PDB file of C-alpha atoms in Angstrom:
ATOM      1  CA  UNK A 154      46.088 117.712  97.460  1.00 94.00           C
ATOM      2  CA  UNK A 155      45.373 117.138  93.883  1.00 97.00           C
ATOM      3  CA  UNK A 156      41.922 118.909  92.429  1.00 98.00           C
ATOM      4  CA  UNK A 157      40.033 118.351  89.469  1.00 98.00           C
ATOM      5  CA  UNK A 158      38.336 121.703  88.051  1.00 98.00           C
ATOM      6  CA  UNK A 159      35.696 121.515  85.715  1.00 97.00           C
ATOM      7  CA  UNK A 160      34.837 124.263  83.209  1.00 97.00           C
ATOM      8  CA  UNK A 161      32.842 124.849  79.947  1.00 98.00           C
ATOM      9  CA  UNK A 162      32.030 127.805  77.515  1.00 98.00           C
ATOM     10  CA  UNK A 163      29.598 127.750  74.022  1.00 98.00           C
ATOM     11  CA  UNK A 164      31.204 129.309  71.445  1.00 98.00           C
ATOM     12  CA  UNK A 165      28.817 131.679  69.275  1.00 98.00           C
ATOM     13  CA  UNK A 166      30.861 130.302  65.941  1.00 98.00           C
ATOM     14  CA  UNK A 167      33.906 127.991  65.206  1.00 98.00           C
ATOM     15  CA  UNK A 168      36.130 130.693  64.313  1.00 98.00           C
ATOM     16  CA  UNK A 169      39.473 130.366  64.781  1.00 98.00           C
ATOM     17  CA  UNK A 170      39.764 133.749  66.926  1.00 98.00           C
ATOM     18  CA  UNK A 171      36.977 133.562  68.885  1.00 98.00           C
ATOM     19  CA  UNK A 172      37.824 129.922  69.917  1.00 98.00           C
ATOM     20  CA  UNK A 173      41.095 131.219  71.136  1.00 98.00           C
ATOM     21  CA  UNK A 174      39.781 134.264  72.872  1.00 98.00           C
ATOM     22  CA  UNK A 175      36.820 132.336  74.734  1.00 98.00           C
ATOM     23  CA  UNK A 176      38.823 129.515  75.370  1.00 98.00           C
ATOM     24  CA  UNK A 177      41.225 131.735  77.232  1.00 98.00           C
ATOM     25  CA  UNK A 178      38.421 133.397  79.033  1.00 98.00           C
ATOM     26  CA  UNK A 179      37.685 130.169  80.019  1.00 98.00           C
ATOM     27  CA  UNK A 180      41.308 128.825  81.693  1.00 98.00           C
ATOM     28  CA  UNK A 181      41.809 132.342  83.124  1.00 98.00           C
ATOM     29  CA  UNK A 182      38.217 132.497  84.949  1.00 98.00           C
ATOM     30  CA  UNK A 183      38.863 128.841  85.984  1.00 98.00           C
ATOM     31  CA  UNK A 184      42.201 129.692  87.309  1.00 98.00           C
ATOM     32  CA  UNK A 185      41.335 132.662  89.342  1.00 98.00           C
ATOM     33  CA  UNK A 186      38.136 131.556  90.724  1.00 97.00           C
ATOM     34  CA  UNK A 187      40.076 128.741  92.263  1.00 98.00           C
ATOM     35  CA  UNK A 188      43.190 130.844  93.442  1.00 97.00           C
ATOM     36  CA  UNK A 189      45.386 128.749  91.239  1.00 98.00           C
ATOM     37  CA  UNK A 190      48.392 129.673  89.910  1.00 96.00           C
ATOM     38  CA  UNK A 191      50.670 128.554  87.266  1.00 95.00           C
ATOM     39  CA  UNK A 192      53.195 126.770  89.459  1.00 96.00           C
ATOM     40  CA  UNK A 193      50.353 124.495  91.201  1.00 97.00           C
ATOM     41  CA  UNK A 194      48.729 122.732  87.386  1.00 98.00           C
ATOM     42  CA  UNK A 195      49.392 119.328  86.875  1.00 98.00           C
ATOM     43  CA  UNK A 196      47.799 119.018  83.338  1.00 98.00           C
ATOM     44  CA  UNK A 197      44.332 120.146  81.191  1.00 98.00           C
ATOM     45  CA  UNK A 198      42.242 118.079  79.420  1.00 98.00           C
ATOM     46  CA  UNK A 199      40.402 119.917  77.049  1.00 98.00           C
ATOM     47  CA  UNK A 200      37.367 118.678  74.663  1.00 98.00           C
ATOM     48  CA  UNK A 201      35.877 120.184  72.159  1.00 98.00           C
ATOM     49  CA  UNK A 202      32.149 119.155  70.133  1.00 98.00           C
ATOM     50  CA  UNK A 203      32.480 117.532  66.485  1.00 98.00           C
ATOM     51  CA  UNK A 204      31.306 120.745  65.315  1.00 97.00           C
ATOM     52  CA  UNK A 205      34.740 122.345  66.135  1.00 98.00           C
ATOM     53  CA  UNK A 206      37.882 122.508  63.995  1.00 98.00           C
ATOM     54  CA  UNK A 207      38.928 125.570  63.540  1.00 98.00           C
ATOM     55  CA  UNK A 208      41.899 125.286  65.850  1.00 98.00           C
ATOM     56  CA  UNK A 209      43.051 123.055  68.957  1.00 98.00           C
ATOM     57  CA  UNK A 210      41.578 124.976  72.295  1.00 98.00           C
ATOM     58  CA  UNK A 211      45.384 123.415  73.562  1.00 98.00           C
ATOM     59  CA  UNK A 212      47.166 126.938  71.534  1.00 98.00           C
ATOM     60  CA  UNK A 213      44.937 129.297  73.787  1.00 98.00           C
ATOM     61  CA  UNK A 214      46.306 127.667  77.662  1.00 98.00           C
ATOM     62  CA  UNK A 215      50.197 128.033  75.231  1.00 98.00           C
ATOM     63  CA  UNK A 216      49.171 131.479  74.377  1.00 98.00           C
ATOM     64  CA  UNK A 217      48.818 132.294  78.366  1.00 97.00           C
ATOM     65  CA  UNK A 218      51.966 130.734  78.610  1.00 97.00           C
ATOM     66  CA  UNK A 219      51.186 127.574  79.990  1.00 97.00           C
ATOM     67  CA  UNK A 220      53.551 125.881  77.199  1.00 95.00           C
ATOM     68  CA  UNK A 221      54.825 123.485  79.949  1.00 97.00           C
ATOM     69  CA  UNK A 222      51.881 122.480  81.058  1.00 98.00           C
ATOM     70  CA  UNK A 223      50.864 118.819  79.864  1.00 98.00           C
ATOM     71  CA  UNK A 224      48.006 119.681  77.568  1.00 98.00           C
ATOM     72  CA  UNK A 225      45.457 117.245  75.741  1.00 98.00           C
ATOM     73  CA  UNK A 226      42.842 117.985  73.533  1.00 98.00           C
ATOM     74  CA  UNK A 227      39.885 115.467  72.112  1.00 98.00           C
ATOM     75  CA  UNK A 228      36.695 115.545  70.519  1.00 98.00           C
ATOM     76  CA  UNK A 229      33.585 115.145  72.933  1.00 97.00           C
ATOM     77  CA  UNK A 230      30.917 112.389  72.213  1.00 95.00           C
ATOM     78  CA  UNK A 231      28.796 113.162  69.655  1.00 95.00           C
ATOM     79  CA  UNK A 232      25.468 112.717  71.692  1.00 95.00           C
ATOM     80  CA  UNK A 233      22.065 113.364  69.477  1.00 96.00           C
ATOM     81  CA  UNK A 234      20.190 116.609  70.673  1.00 94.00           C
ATOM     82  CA  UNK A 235      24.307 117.941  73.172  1.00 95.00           C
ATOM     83  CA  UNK A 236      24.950 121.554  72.865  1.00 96.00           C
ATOM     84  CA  UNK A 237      26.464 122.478  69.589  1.00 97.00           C
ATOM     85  CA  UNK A 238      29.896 124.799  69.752  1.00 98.00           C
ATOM     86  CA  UNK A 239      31.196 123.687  73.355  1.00 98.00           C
ATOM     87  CA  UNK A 240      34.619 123.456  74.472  1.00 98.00           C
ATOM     88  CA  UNK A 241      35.463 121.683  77.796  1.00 98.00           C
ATOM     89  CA  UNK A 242      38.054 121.671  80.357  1.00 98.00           C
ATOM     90  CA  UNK A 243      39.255 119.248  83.358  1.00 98.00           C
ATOM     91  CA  UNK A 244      42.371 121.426  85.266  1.00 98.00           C
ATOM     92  CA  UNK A 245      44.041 119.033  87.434  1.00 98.00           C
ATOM     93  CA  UNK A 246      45.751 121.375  90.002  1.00 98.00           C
ATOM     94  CA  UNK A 247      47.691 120.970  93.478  1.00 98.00           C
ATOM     95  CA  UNK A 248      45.081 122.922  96.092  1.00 97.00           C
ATOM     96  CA  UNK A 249      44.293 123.626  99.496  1.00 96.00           C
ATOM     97  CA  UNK A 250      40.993 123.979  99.022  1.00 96.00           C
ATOM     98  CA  UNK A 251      38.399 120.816 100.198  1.00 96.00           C
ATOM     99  CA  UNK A 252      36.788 119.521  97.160  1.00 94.00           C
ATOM    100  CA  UNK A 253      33.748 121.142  98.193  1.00 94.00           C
ATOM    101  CA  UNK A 254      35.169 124.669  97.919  1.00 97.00           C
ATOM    102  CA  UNK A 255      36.274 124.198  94.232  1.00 97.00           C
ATOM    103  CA  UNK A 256      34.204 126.604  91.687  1.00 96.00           C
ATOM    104  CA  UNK A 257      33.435 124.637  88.905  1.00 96.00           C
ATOM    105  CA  UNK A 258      33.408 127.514  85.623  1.00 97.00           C
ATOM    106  CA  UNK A 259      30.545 127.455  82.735  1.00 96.00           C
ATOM    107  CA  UNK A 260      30.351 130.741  80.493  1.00 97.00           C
ATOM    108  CA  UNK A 261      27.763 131.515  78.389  1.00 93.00           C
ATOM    109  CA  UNK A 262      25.313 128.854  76.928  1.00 91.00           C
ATOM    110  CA  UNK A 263      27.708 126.289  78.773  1.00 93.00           C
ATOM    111  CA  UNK A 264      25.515 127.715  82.149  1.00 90.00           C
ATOM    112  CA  UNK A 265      22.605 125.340  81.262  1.00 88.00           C
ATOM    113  CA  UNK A 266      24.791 122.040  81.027  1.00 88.00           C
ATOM    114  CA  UNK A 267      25.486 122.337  84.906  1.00 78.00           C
ATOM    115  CA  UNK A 268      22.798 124.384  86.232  1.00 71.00           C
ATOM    116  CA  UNK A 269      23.485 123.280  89.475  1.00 74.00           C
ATOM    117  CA  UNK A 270      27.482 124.491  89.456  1.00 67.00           C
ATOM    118  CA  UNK A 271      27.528 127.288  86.998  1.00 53.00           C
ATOM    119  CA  UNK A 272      28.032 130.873  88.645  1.00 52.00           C
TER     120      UNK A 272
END
């Protein structure tokens, strides 16, 4: 079966770096909580807030070597009053698991966007 994983982290700064390291974080947290591995993706979405540019979160899920994963990045909707610094992710993954038992991931500030899924 096909899954849909969602996942968020706040960044404390758009810094280039940091970006990459937390958006790593956030794929590899994602991934294990949900016993995927690299064979079983189908694609990422990522999206990041206007406020970021200091890199494409895309480079981190390359820099784990997921280079042949299909990988999209776009900028999230510029609501008045969202969450400043927030980079989000939709893994699309081949699982086992009943929709039910998939752990949604949000790090950090992300926690209080889904309250009711964050760990």
């Amino acid at each position: 079966m096909i899954r849909a994983i969602r996942g968020a982290i706040q960044l404390d700064s758009d810094d280039r770096e940091h970006l990459l390291k937390s958006t790593a974080e956030l794929i590899s947290k994602t991934l294990h909580a949900n016993d995927i591995d690299n064979s079983d993706l189908i694609s990422i979405i990522f999206t990041a807030t206007p406020d970021i540019t200091s890199e494409f979160p895309a480079l981190a899920a390359r820099e784990l070597g997921l280079g042949d994963v299909p990988l999209m990045c776009a900028v999230e909707m510029n609501v008045a009053g969202a969450m400043p610094r927030v980079i989000r992710l939709m893994i699309h993954a081949n699982s086992n698991k009943a929709r039910g038992e998939i752990q949604h991931v949000y790090l950090r500030g992300a926690t209080k966007l889904r309250l009711d899924l964050a760990q």
